Coordinates of C-alpha atoms in Angstrom, one line a residue:
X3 CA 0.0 0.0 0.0
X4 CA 1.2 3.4 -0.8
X5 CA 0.4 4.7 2.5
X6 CA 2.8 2.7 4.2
X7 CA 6.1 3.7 1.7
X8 CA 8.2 6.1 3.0
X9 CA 8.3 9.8 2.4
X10 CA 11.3 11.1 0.7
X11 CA 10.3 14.5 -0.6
X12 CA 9.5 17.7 1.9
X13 CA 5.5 17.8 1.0
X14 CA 5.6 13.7 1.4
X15 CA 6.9 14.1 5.1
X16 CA 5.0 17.4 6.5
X17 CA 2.0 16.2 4.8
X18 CA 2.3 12.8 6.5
X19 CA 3.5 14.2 9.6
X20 CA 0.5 16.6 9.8
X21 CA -1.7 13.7 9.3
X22 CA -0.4 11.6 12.4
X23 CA -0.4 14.7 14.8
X24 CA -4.0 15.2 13.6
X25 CA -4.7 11.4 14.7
X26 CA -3.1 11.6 17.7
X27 CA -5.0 15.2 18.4
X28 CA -8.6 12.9 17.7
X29 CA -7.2 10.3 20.4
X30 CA -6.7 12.6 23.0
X31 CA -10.3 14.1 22.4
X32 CA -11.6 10.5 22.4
X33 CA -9.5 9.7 25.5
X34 CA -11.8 13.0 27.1
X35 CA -14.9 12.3 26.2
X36 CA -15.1 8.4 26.2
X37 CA -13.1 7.5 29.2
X38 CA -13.8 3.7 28.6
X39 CA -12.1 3.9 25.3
X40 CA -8.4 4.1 27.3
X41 CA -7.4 0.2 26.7
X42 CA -8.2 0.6 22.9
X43 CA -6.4 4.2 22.3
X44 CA -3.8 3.6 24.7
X45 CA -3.0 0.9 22.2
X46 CA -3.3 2.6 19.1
X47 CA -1.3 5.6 20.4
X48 CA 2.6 4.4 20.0
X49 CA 1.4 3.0 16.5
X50 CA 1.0 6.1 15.5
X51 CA 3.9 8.0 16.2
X52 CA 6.1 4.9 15.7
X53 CA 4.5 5.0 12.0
X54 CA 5.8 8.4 12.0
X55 CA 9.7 7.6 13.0
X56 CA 9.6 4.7 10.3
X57 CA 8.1 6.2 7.4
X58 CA 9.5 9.9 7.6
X59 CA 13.0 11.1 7.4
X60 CA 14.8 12.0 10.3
X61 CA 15.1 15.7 10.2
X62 CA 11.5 16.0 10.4
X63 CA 11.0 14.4 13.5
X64 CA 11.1 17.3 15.8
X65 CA 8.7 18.8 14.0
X66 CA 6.4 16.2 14.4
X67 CA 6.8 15.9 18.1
X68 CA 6.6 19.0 18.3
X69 CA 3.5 19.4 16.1
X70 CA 2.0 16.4 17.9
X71 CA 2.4 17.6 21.0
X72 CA 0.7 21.4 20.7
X73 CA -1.9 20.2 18.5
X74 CA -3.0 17.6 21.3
X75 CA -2.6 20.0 24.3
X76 CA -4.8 22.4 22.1
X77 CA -7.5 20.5 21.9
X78 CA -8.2 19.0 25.3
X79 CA -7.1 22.2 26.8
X80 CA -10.6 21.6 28.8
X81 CA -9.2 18.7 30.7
X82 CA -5.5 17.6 30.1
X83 CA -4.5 15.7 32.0
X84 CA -5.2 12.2 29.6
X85 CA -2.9 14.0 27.2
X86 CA -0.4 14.4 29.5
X87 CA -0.1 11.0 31.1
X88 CA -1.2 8.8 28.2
X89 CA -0.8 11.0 24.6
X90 CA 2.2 12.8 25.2
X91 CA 4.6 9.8 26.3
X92 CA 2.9 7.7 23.4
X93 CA 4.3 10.6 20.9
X94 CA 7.6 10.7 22.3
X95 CA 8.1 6.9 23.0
X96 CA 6.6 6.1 19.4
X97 CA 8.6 8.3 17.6
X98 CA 12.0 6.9 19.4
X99 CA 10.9 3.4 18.3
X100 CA 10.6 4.7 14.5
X101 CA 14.1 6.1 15.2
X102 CA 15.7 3.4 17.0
X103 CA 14.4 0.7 14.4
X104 CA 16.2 2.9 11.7
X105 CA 19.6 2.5 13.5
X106 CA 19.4 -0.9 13.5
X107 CA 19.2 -1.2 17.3
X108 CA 18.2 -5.2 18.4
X109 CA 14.9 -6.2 19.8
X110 CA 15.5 -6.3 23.2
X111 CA 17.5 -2.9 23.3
X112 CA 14.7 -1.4 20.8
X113 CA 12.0 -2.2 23.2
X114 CA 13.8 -1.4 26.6
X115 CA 15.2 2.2 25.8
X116 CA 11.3 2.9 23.8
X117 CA 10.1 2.2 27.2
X118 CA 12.5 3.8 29.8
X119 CA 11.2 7.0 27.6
X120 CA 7.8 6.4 28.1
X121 CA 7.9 5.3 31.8
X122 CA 9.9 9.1 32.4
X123 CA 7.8 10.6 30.7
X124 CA 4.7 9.2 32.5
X125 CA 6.6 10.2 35.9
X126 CA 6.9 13.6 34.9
X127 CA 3.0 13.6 33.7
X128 CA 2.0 12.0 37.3
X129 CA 4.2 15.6 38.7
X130 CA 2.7 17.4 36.6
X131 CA -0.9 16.9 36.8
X132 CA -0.2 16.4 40.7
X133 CA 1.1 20.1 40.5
X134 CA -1.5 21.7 38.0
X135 CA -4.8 19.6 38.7
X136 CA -4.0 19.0 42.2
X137 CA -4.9 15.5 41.3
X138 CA -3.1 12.4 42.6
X139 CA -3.5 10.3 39.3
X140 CA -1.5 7.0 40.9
X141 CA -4.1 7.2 43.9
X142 CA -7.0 7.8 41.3
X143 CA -6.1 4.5 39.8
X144 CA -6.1 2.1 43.4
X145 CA -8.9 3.9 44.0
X146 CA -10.8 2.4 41.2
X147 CA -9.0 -0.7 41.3
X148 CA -10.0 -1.2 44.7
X149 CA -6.2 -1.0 46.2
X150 CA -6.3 1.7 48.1
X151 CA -5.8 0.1 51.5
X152 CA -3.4 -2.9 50.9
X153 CA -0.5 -1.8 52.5
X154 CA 2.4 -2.5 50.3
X155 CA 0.6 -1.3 47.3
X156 CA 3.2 1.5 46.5
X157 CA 6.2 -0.7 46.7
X158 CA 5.1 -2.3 43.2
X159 CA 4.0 1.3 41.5
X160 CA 7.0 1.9 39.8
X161 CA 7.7 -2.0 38.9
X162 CA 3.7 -1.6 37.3
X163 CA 4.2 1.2 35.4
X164 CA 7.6 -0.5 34.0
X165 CA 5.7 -3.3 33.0
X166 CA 3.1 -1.0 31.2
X167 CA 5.2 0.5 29.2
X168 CA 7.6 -2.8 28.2
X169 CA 3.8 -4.2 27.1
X170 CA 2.6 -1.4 25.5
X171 CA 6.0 -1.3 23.2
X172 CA 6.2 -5.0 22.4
X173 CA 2.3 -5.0 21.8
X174 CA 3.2 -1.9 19.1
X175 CA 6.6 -3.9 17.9
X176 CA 4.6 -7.1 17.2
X177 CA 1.7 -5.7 15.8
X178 CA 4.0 -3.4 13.6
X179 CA 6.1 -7.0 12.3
X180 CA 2.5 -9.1 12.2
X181 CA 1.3 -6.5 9.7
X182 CA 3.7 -4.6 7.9
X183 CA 6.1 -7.4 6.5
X184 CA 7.8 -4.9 5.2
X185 CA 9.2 -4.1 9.0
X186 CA 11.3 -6.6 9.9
X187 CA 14.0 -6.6 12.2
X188 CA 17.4 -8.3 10.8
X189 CA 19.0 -10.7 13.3
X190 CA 21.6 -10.1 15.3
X191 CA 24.5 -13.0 15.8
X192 CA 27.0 -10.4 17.6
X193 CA 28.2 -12.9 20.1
X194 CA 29.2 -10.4 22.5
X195 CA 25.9 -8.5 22.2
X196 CA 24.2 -11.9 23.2
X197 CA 26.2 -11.9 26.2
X198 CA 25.0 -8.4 27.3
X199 CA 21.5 -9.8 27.7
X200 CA 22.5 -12.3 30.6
X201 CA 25.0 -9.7 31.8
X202 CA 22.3 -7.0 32.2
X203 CA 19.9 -9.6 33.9
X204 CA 23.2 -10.0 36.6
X205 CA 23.4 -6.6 37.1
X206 CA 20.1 -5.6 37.5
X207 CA 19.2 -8.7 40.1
X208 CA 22.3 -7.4 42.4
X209 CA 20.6 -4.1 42.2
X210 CA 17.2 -5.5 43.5
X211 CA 18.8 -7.2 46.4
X212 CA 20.6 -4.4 47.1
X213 CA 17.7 -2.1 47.4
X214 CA 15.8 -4.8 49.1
X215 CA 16.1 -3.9 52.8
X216 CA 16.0 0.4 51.8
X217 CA 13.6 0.7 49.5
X218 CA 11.7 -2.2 48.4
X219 CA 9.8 -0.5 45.7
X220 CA 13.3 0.5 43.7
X221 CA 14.0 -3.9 44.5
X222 CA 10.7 -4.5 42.4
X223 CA 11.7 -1.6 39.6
X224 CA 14.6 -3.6 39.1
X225 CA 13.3 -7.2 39.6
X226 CA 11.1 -6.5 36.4
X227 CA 14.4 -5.4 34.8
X228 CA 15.5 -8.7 35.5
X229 CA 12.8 -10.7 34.3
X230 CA 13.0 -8.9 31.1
X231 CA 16.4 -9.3 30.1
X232 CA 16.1 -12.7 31.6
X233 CA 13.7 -13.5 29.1
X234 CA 15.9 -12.6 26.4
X235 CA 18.9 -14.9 27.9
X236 CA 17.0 -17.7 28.4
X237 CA 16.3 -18.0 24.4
X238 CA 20.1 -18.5 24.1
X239 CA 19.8 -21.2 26.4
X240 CA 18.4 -23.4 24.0
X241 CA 21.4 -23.7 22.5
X242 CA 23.6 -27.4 23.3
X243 CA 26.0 -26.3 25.9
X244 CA 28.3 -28.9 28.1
X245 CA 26.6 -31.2 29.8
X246 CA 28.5 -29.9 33.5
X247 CA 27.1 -26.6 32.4
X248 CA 23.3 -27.9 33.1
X249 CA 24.7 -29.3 36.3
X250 CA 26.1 -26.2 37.6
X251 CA 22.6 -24.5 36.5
X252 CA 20.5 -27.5 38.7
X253 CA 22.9 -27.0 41.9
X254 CA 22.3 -23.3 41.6
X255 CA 18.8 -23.5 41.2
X256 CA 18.5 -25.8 44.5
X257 CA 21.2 -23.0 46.2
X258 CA 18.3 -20.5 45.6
X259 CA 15.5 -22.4 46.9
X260 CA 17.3 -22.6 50.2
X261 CA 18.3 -19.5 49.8
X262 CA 15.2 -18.1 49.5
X263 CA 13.7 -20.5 52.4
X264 CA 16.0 -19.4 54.7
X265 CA 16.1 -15.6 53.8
X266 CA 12.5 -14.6 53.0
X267 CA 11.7 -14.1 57.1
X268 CA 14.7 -12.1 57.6
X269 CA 13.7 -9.1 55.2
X270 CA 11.1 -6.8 55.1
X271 CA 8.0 -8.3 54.6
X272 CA 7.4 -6.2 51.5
X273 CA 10.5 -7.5 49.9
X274 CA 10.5 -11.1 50.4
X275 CA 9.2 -11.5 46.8
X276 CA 12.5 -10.0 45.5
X277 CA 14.6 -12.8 46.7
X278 CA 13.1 -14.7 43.7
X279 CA 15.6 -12.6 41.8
X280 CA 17.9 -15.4 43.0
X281 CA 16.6 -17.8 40.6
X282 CA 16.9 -15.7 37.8
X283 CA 20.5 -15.0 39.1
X284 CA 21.0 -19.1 38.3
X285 CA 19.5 -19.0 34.6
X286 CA 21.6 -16.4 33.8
X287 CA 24.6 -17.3 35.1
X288 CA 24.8 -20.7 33.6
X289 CA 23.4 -19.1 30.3
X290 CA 26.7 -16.5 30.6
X291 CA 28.5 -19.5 31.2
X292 CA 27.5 -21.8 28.3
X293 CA 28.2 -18.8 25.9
X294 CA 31.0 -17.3 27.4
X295 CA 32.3 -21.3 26.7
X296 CA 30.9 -21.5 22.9
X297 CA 32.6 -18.6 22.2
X298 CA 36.3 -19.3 23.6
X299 CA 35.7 -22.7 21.1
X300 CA 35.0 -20.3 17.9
X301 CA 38.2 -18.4 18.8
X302 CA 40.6 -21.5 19.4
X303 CA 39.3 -23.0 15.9
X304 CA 39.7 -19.8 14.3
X305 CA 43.4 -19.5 15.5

């Protein structure tokens, strides 16, 4: 389909770009005056500034976030505060992912930095409309959810809103591969960028232990982390590794049960869930293990 080619001459892109920030202008209004329409915008939203960073050239960018943005604002000036915590971070987060995708950035680096932006920019919204509106959107939302009371409730706000916004840009990656072939990713077989996906997972479940006793809600920001890169590791797990390297994965695995057993009373009760980290810890040690091994083969059979 011609709509879906990209824009190469100056008309091509503004008049494309004016089309999107129009869209997203709609979504906002819809997001105002049908509040029950929020789980089918919210998706839409990324699409299509993301449609925007893959179709137009660079340069013009800017001026479609900047476009975007004003055109939005000026149209629920009434009642903003949907366009700040929902339309605004889908513009900026969607037009990153165009960008990224351009630069050739891998899947799991491609979704996590689109969402990082998104998850800022919904913390600045949340100051924001706490600072304008007087209006405590994050106690809005366990209101209606019925959370209000539970007392640990906060500790997993920041670990839900990072899981929002991972799902809300792998929800607008896959449906961008399912139905625009034309999309596709090319893989990636950078052995050392393989091994920064179980490194990352390391890194970010010593965080969450380390927070686990101060701040239990920056252990379950980082636990998430976790999970997600872990995810990404355990794919290269599949891969035949030494058979001692599945043995040093089992022994771990039973070292974090009883590790877990015997720790999970001597933490805050708000963070015991965090010492599940120590499983993931396992996977993606033995996964760093198997590859870091592979790879010291390729190089003794290329010397």
């Amino acid at each position: 389909m011609s709509f879906f080619k990209e824009r190469t001459t100056p008309t091509q892109n503004v008049a494309f770009l004016s089309l999107m920030a129009a869209v997203n202008a709609l979504l906002a209004v819809l997001l105002a005056f049908a509040p029950l329409s929020d789980l089918f915008v919210v998706l839409v939203l990324p699409l299509v500034s993301a449609m925007v960073g893959l179709l137009c050239q660079k340069q013009y960018l800017p001026i479609y976030v900047i476009a975007a943005i004003g055109v939005s604002l000026a149209t629920s000036a009434y009642n903003m505060q949907a366009t700040f915590f929902y339309v605004i971070p889908a513009i900026l987060s969607g037009t990153l992912y165009g960008f990224l995708y351009h630069s050739k950035q891998p899947l799991p680096y491609l979704i996590l930095y689109t969402a990082l932006l998104e998850l800022g920019m919904m913390a600045l919204s949340i100051l924001i409309i706490k600072g304008i509106y007087e209006n405590d959107i994050i106690a809005f939302f366990l209101h209606v959810l019925g959370l209000t009371n539970h007392p640990y409730i906060h500790d997993i706000v920041p670990a839900f809103l990072l899981t929002y916004a991972l799902a809300q840009t792998a929800i607008s990656h896959f449906v961008i591969q399912g139905f625009f072939s034309r999309f596709h990713l090319e893989e990636k077989s950078n052995e050392k960028l393989l091994l920064s996906y179980p490194i990352g997972a390391i890194c970010a479940v010593v965080l969450a232990l380390s927070f686990i006793v101060y701040s239990p809600a920056t252990s379950y920001f980082f636990l998430v982390l976790a999970l997600y890169l872990t995810a990404f590791s355990s794919l290269l797990f599949v891969t035949k590794f030494a058979w001692w390297v599945y043995l040093v994965l089992g022994v771990m695995e039973l070292l974090s049960l009883y590790g877990f057993a015997s720790l999970y009373s001597l933490v805050p009760a708000d963070g015991g869930l965090v010492l599940l980290s120590f499983f993931l810890f396992s996977l993606d040690t033995a996964t760093l293990l198997g590859r870091l091994l592979l790879l010291k083969k390729k190089k003794e059979r290329i010397d």
